[in-house]
CSV table of C-alpha atoms in Angstrom, one decimal:
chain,number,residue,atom,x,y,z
A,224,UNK,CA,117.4,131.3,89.0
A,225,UNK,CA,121.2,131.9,87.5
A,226,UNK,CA,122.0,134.4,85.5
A,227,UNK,CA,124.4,131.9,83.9
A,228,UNK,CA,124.3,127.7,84.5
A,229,UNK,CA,127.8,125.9,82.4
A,230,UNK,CA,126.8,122.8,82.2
A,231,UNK,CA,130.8,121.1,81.9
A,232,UNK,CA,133.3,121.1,84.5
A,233,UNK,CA,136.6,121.4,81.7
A,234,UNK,CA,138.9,123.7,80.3
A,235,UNK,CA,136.1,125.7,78.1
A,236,UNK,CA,133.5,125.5,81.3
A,237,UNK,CA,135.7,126.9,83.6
A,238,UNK,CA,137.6,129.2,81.2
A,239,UNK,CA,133.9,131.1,80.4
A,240,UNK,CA,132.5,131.3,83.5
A,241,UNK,CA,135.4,133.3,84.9
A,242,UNK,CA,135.3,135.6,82.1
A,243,UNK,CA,132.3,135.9,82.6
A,244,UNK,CA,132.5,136.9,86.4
A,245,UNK,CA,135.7,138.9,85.8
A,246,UNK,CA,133.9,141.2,83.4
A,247,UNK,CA,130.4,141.3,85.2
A,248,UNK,CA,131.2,141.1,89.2
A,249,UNK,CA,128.1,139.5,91.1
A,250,UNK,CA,126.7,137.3,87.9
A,251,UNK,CA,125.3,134.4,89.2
A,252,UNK,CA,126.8,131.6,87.9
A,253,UNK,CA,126.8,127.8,88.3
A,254,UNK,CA,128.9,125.5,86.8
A,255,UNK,CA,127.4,121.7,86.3
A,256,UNK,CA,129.8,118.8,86.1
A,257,UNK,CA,128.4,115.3,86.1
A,258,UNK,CA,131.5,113.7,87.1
A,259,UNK,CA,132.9,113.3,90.8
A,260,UNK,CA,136.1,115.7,89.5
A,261,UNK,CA,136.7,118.7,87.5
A,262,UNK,CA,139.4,119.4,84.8
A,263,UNK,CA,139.9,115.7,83.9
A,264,UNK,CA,141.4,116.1,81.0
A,265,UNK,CA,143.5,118.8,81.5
A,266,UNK,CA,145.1,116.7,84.3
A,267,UNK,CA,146.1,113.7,82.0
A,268,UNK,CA,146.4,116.5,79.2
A,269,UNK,CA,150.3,116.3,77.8
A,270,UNK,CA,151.4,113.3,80.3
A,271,UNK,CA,150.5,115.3,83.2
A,272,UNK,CA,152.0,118.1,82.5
A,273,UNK,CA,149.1,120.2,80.3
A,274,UNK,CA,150.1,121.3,76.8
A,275,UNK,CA,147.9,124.6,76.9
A,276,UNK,CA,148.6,126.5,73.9
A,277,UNK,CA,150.7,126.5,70.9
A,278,UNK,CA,153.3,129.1,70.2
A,279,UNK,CA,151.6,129.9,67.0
A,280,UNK,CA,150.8,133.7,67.3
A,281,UNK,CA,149.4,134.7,63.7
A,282,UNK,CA,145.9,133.6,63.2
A,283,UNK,CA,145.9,132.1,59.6
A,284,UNK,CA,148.6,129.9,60.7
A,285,UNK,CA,146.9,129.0,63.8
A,286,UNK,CA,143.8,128.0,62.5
A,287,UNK,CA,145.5,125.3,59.5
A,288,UNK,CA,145.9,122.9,63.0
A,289,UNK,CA,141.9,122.5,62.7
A,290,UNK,CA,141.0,120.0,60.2
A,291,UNK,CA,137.4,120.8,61.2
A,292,UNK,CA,136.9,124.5,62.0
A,293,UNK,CA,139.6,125.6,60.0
A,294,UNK,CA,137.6,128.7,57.7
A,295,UNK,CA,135.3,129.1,61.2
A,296,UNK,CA,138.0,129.9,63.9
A,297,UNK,CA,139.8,132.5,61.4
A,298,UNK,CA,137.9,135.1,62.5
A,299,UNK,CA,137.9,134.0,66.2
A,300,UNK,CA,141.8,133.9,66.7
A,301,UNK,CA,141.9,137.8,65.6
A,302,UNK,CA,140.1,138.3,68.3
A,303,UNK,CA,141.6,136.0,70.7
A,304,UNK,CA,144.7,133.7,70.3
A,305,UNK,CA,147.4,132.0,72.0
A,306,UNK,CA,149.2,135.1,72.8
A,307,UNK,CA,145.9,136.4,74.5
A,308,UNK,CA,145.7,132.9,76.7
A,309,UNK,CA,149.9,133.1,77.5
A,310,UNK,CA,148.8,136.3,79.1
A,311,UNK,CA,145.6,135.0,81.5
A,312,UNK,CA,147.8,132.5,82.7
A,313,UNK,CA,150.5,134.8,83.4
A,314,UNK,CA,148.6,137.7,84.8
A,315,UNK,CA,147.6,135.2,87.0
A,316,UNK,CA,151.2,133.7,88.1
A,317,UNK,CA,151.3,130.7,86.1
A,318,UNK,CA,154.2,131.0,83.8
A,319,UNK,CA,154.6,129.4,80.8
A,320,UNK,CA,156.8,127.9,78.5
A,321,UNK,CA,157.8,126.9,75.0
A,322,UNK,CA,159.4,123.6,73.8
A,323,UNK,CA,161.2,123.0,70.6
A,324,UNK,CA,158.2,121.4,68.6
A,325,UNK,CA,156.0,124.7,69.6
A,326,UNK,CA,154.0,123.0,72.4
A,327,UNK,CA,153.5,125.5,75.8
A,328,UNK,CA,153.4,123.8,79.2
A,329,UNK,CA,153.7,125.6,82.5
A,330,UNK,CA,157.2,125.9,83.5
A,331,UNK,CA,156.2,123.9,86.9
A,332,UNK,CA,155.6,120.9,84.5
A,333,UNK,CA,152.6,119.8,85.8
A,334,UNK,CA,148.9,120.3,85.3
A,335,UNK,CA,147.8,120.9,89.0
A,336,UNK,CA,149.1,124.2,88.3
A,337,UNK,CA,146.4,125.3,85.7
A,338,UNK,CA,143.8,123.1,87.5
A,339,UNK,CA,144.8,125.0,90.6
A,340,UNK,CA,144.4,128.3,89.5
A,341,UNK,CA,141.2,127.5,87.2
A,342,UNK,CA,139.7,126.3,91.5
A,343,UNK,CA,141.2,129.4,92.9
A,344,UNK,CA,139.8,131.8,90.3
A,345,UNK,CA,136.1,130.7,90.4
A,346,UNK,CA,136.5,130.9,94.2
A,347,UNK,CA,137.8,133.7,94.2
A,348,UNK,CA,135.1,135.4,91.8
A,349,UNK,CA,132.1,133.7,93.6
A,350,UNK,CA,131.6,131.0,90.9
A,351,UNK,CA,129.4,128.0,92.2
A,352,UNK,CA,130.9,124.6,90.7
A,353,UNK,CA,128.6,121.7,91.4
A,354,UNK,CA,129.8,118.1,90.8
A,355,UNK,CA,128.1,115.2,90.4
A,356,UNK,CA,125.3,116.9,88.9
A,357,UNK,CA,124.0,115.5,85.7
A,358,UNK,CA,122.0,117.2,83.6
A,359,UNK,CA,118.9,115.1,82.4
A,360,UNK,CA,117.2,117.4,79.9
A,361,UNK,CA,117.1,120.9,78.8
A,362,UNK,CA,113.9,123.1,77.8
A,363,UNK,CA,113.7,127.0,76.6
A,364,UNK,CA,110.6,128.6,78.0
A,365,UNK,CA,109.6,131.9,76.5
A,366,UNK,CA,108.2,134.8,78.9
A,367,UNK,CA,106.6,137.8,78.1
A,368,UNK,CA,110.3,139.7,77.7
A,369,UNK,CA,112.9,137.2,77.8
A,370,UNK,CA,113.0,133.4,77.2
A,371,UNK,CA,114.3,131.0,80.0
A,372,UNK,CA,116.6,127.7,80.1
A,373,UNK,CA,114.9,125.2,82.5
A,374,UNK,CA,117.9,122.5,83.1
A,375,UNK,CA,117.2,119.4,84.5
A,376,UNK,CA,119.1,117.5,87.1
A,377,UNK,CA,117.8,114.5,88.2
A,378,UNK,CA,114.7,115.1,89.8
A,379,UNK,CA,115.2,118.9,90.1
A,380,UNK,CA,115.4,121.7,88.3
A,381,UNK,CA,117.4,124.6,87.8
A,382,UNK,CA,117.0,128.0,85.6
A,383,UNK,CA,119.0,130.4,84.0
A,384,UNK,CA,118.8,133.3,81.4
A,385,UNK,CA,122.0,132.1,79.1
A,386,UNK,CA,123.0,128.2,79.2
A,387,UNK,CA,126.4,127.8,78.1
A,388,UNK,CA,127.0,123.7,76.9
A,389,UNK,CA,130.9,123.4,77.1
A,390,UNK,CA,129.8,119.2,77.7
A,391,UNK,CA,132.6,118.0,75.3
A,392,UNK,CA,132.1,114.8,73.8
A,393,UNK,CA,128.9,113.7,75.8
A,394,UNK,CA,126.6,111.9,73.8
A,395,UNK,CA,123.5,112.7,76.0
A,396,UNK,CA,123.8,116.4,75.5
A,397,UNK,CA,124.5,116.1,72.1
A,398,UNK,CA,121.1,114.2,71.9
A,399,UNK,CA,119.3,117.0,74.1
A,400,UNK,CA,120.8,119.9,71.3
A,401,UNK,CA,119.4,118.1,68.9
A,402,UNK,CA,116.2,117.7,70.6
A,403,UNK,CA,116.2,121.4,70.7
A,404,UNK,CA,116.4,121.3,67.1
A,405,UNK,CA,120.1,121.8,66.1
A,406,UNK,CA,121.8,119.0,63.7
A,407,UNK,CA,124.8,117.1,65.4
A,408,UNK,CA,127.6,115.7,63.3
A,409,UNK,CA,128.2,112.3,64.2
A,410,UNK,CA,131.2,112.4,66.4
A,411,UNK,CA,134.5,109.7,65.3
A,412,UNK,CA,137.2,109.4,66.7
A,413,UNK,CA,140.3,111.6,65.5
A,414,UNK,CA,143.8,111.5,67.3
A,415,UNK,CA,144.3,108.0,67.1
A,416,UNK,CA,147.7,105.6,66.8
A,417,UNK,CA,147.7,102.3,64.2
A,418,UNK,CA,148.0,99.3,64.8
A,419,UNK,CA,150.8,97.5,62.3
A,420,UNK,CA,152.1,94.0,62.8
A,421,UNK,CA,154.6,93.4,60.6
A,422,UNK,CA,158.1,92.3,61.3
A,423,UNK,CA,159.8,95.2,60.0
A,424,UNK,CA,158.6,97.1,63.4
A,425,UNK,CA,157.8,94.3,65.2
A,426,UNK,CA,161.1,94.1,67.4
A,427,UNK,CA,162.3,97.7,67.2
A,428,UNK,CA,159.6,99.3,69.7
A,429,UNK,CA,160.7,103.0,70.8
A,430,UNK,CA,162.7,103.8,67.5
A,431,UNK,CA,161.6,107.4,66.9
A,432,UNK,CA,162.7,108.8,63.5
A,433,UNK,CA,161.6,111.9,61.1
A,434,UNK,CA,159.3,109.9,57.9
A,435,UNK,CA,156.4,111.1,55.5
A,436,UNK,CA,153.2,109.1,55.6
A,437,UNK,CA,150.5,108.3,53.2
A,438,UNK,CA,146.9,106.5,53.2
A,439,UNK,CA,146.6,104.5,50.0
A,440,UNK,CA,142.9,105.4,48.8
A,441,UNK,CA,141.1,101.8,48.3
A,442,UNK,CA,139.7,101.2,45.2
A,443,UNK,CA,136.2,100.8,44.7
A,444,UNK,CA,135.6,102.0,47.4
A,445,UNK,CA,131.5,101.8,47.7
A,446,UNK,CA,129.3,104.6,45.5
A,447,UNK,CA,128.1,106.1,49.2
A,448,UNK,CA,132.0,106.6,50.2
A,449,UNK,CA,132.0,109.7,51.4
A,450,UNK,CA,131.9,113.3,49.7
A,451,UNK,CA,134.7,115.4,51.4
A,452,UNK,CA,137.4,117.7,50.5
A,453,UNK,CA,140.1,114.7,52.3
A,454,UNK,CA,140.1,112.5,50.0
A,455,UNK,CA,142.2,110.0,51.3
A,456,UNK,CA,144.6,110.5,48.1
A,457,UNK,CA,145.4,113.3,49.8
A,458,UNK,CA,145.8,111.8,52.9
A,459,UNK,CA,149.7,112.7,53.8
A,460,UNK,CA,151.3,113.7,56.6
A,461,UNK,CA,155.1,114.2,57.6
A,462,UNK,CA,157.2,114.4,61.1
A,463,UNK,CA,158.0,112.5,63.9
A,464,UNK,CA,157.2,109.0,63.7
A,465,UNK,CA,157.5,106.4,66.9
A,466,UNK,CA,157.2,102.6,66.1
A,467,UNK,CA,155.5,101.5,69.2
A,468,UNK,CA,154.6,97.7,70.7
A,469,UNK,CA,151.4,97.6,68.9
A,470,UNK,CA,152.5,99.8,65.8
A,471,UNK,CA,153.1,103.3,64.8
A,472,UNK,CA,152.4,106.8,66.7
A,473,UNK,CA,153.9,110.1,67.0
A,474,UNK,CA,152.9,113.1,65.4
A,475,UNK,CA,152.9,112.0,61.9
A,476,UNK,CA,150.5,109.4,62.3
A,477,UNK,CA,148.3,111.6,64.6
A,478,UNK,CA,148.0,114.2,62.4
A,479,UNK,CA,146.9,111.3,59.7
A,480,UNK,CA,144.1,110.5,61.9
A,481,UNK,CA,142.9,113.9,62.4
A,482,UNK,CA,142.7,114.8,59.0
A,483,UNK,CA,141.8,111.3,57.7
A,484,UNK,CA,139.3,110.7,61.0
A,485,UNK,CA,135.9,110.5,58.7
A,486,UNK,CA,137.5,108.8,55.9
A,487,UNK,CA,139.5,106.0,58.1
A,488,UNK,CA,136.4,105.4,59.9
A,489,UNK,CA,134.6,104.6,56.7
A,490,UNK,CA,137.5,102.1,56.0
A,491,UNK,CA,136.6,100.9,59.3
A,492,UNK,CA,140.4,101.3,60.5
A,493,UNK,CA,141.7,98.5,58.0
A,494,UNK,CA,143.3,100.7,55.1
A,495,UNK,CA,147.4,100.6,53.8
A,496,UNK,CA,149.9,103.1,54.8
A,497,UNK,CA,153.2,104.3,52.5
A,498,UNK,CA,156.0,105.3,54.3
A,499,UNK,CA,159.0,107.3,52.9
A,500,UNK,CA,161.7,106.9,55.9
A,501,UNK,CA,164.1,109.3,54.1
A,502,UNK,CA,161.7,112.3,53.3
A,503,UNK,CA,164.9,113.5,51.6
A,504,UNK,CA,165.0,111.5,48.9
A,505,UNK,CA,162.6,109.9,46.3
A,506,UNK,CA,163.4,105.9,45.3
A,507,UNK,CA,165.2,106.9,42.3
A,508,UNK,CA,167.5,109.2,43.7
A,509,UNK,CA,168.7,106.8,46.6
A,510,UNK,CA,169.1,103.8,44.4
A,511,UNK,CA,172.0,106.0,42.6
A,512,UNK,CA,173.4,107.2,46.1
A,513,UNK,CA,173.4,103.2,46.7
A,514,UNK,CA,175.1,102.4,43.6
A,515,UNK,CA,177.8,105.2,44.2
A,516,UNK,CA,178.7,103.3,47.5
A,517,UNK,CA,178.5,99.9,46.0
A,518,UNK,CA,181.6,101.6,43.9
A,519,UNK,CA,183.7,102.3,46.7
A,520,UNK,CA,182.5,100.6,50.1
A,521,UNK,CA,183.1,96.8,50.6
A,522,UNK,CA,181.7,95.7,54.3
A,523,UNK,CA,178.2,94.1,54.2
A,524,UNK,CA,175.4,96.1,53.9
A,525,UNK,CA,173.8,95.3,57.2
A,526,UNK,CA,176.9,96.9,58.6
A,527,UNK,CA,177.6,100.2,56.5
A,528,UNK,CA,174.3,102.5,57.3
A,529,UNK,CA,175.0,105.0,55.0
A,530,UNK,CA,171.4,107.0,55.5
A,531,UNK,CA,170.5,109.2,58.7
A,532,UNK,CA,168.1,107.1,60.1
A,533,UNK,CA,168.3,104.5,63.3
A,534,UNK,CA,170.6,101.4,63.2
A,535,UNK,CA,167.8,98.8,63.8
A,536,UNK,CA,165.2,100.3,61.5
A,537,UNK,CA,168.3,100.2,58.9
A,538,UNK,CA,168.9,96.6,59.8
A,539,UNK,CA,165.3,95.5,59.9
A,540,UNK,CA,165.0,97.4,56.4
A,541,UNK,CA,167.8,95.8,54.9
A,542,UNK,CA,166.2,92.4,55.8
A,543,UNK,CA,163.3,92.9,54.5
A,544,UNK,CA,165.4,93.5,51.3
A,545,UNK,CA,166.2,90.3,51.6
A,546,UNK,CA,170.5,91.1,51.5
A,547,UNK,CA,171.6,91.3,55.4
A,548,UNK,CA,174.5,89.1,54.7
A,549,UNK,CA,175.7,90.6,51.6
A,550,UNK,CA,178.8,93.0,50.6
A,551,UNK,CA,178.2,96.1,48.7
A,552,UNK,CA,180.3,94.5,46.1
A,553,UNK,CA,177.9,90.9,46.2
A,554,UNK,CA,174.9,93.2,45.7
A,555,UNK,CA,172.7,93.7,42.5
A,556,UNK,CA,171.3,96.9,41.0
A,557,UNK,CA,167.6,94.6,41.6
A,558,UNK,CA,168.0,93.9,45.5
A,559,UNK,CA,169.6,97.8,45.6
A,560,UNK,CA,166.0,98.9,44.2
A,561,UNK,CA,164.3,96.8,46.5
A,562,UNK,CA,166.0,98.4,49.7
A,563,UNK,CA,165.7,101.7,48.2
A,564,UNK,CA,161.6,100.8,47.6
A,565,UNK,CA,161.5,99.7,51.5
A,566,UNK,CA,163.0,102.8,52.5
A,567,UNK,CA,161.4,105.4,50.5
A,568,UNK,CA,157.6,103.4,49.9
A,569,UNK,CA,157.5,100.8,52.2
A,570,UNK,CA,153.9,99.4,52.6
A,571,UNK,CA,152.0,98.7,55.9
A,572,UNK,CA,148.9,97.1,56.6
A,573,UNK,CA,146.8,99.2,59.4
A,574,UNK,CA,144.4,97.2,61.1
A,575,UNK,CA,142.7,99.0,63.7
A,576,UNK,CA,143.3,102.2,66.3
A,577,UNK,CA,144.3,102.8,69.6
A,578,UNK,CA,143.6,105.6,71.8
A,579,UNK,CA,146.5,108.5,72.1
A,580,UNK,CA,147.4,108.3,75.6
A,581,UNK,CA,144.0,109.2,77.5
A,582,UNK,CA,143.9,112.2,75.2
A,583,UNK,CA,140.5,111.0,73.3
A,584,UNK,CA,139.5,113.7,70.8
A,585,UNK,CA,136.4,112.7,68.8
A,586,UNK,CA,135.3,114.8,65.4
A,587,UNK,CA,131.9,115.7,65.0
A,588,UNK,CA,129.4,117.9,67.3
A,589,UNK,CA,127.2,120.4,66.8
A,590,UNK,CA,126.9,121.8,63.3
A,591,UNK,CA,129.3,125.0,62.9
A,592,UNK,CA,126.9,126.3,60.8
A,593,UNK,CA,124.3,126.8,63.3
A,594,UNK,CA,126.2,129.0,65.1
A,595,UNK,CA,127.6,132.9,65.2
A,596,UNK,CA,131.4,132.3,65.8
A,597,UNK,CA,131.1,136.1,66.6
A,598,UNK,CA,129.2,135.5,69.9
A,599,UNK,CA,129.4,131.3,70.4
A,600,UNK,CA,125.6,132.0,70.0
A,601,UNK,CA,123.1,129.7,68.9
A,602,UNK,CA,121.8,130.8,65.5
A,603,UNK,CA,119.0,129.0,66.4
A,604,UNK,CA,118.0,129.2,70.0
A,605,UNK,CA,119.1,133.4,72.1
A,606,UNK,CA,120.6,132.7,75.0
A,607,UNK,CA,122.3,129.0,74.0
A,608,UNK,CA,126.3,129.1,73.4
A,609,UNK,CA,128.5,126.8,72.9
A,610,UNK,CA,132.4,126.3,73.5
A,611,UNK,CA,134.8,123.8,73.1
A,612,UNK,CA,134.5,120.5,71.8
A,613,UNK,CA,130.7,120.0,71.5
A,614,UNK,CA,131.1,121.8,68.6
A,615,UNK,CA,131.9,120.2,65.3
A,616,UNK,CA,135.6,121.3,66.0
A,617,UNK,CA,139.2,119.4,66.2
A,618,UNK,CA,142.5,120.0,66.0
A,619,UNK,CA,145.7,117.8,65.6
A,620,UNK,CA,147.9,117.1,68.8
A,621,UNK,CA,149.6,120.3,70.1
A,622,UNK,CA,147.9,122.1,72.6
A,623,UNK,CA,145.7,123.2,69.8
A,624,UNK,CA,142.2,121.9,71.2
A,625,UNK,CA,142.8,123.8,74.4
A,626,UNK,CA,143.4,126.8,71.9
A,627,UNK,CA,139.9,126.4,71.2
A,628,UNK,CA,138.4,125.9,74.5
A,629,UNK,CA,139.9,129.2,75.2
A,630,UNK,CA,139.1,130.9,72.2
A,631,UNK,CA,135.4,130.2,72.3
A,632,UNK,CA,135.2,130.5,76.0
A,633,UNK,CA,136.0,133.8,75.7
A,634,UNK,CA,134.4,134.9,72.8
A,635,UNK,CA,131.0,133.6,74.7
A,636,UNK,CA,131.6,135.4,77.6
A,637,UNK,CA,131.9,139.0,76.0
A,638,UNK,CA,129.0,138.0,74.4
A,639,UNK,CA,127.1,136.8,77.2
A,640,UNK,CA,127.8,139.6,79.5
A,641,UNK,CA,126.9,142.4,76.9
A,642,UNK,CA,123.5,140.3,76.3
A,643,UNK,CA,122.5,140.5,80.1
A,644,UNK,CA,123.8,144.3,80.5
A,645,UNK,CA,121.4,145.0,77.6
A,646,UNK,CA,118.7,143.3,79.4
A,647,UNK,CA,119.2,144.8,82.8
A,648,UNK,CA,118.8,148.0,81.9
């Protein structure tokens, strides 16, 4: 018998059960990871390096990151935020530190550091962590005075008074929650890159530039499309953008496939894309910046970028104008248009995803209405809590899903720990 059994050997998992120890000294508690390792993902998190936090400190800001669990985590990040997990760490001699786009790493640069003292903290505080130990089924059984979690694992079992599920994005458990009579939201994959071929990218992989993206909504698309508040005519998104080998990452096309993860799913990943390289100017205002230079310049196009953005994307763009051997001069006011239309609305054809990096974030999980976001409680079930990403919660790339590994890992364990110092007594 546990006091406390974690079934999940991550960030939230690990992040819990030492709360929970911290706060209540001699709690036994057990955490259960099915795999042969630990911390998985916060070892390949950020390129090895672990992008724990964002350096977003007020709450309201913090919690626009999450296109699902937005309204939900509000409340949550007054209570604990990034500035709350900047100090664990650093009470605990990991330093960390802020880059220019607002991601935090540890100033060693690598993730062994937070895996390392996650391993020395639950030794430390007499935390059991069991690997390979997969959980086959899960069953409340209701005493006279207090109801039990029987966990199974393999052919054995193991009990515990509060069963914490901080599983991630593991099918089977899902499947035993719901089996306990919770709804699951289907998970889909969110975080995602596109896959483009099209010659105006096709030979410029690694070109990085600053662009605004938008999903063109399909028409007609099917009466059981589905209801949601992203509407893909809504679906824009603006920042860094990297033409890749198989077609187009970076933040700005991440942060499309967070919001858009439901909708682009329904499109089965083959949808069009609009892409404004010059967020600073709309078509109409560049095609009279053109024909100001055509006035005065007298080189060939291909060879007088007049626009901020990289020589071969200019080059490719001008192509695709059809005018890379022209002189400003040669030009016309129609193949002008057309180079300011490829520049400011250029269309792409996506047809299908790849996986960011091994970062694979899924949306879906258990249904946030089903639980108290003041405790990480089950609204249905005392004694189940939940934390992480087994709940119905994403967020787009930024150390933002750690944020809420933390957040509800904490949350849970004040709650947890006041609910078996209530019962003890």
């Amino acid at each position: 018998m546990y006091d406390v059994l974690v079934v999940g050997g991550g960030a939230a998992g690990f992040y819990t059960s030492i709360h929970i120890a911290e706060k209540r000294p001699n709690t036994k508690i057990a955490i259960l990871e099915r795999g042969k390792d630990v911390l998985t993902k916060v070892k390949i998190s950020g390129g090895g390096r672990c992008n724990v936090t964002h350096a977003e400190f007020n709450p309201a800001d913090l919690s626009k990151n999450y296109p699902r669990g937005e309204k939900e985590l509000l409340g949550p990040f007054h209570t604990y935020a990034s500035g709350d997990t900047v100090g664990f760490f650093e009470e605990r001699g990991v330093a960390l530190k802020i880059e220019e786009d607002g991601r935090m790493f540890p100033v060693t640069n690598t993730s062994q550091t937070i895996i390392d003292c996650f391993l020395s903290e639950a030794d430390r505080l007499g935390i059991q962590v069991k690997t390979l130990c997969s959980v086959t089924g899960i069953e409340q059984i209701k005493e006279e005075k207090e109801v039990i979690w029987k966990v199974a694992i393999g052919d054995g079992h193991m009990y515990c008074k509060k069963l914490m599920l901080a599983s991630g994005s593991n099918p089977k458990i899902w499947k035993y929650v719901e089996g306990l009579g919770h709804t699951v939201v289907p998970p889909v994959p969110s975080l995602f890159t596109f896959n483009i071929k099209d010659r105006r990218i096709g030979d410029i992989p690694g070109v990085a530039t600053h662009a605004e993206v938008r999903v063109l909504p399909k028409k007609n698309f099917g009466k059981n499309s589905l209801k949601s508040k992203f509407d893909a005519s809504v679906l824009f998104s603006d920042g860094p953008l990297l033409i890749t080998h198989w077609g187009m990452s970076g933040p700005a096309i991440l942060k499309l496939s967070a919001w858009g993860a439901r909708i682009l799913e329904q499109y089965n990943y083959q949808f069009k894309i609009q892409v404004n390289w010059v967020p600073e100017y709309h078509q109409n205002g560049l095609l009279e910046l053109f024909l100001k230079v055509k006035q005065v310049e007298k080189k060939t196009v291909l060879r007088t970028k007049v626009l901020d953005i990289p020589k071969r994307l200019w080059a490719n763009l001008v192509q695709a104008a059809g005018i890379d051997d022209m002189t400003w001069p040669e030009v016309s006011k129609q193949q002008l248009t057309s180079l300011a239309e490829q520049l400011t609305a250029g269309i792409f054809q996506v047809n299908g995803k790849s996986t960011f990096k091994e970062e694979f974030v899924t949306a879906g999980g258990v249904d946030l209405k089903e639980i108290n976001f003041k405790t990480y409680e089950s609204k249905k079930l005392a004694g189940l809590y939940f934390a992480g990403e087994v709940i119905n919660v994403d967020a787009i790339t930024g150390g933002f899903n750690f944020q809420n590994a933390w957040t509800g890992g904490y949350i849970a364990a004040q709650a947890v720990v006041e609910d078996l110092n209530s019962n003890s007594q």
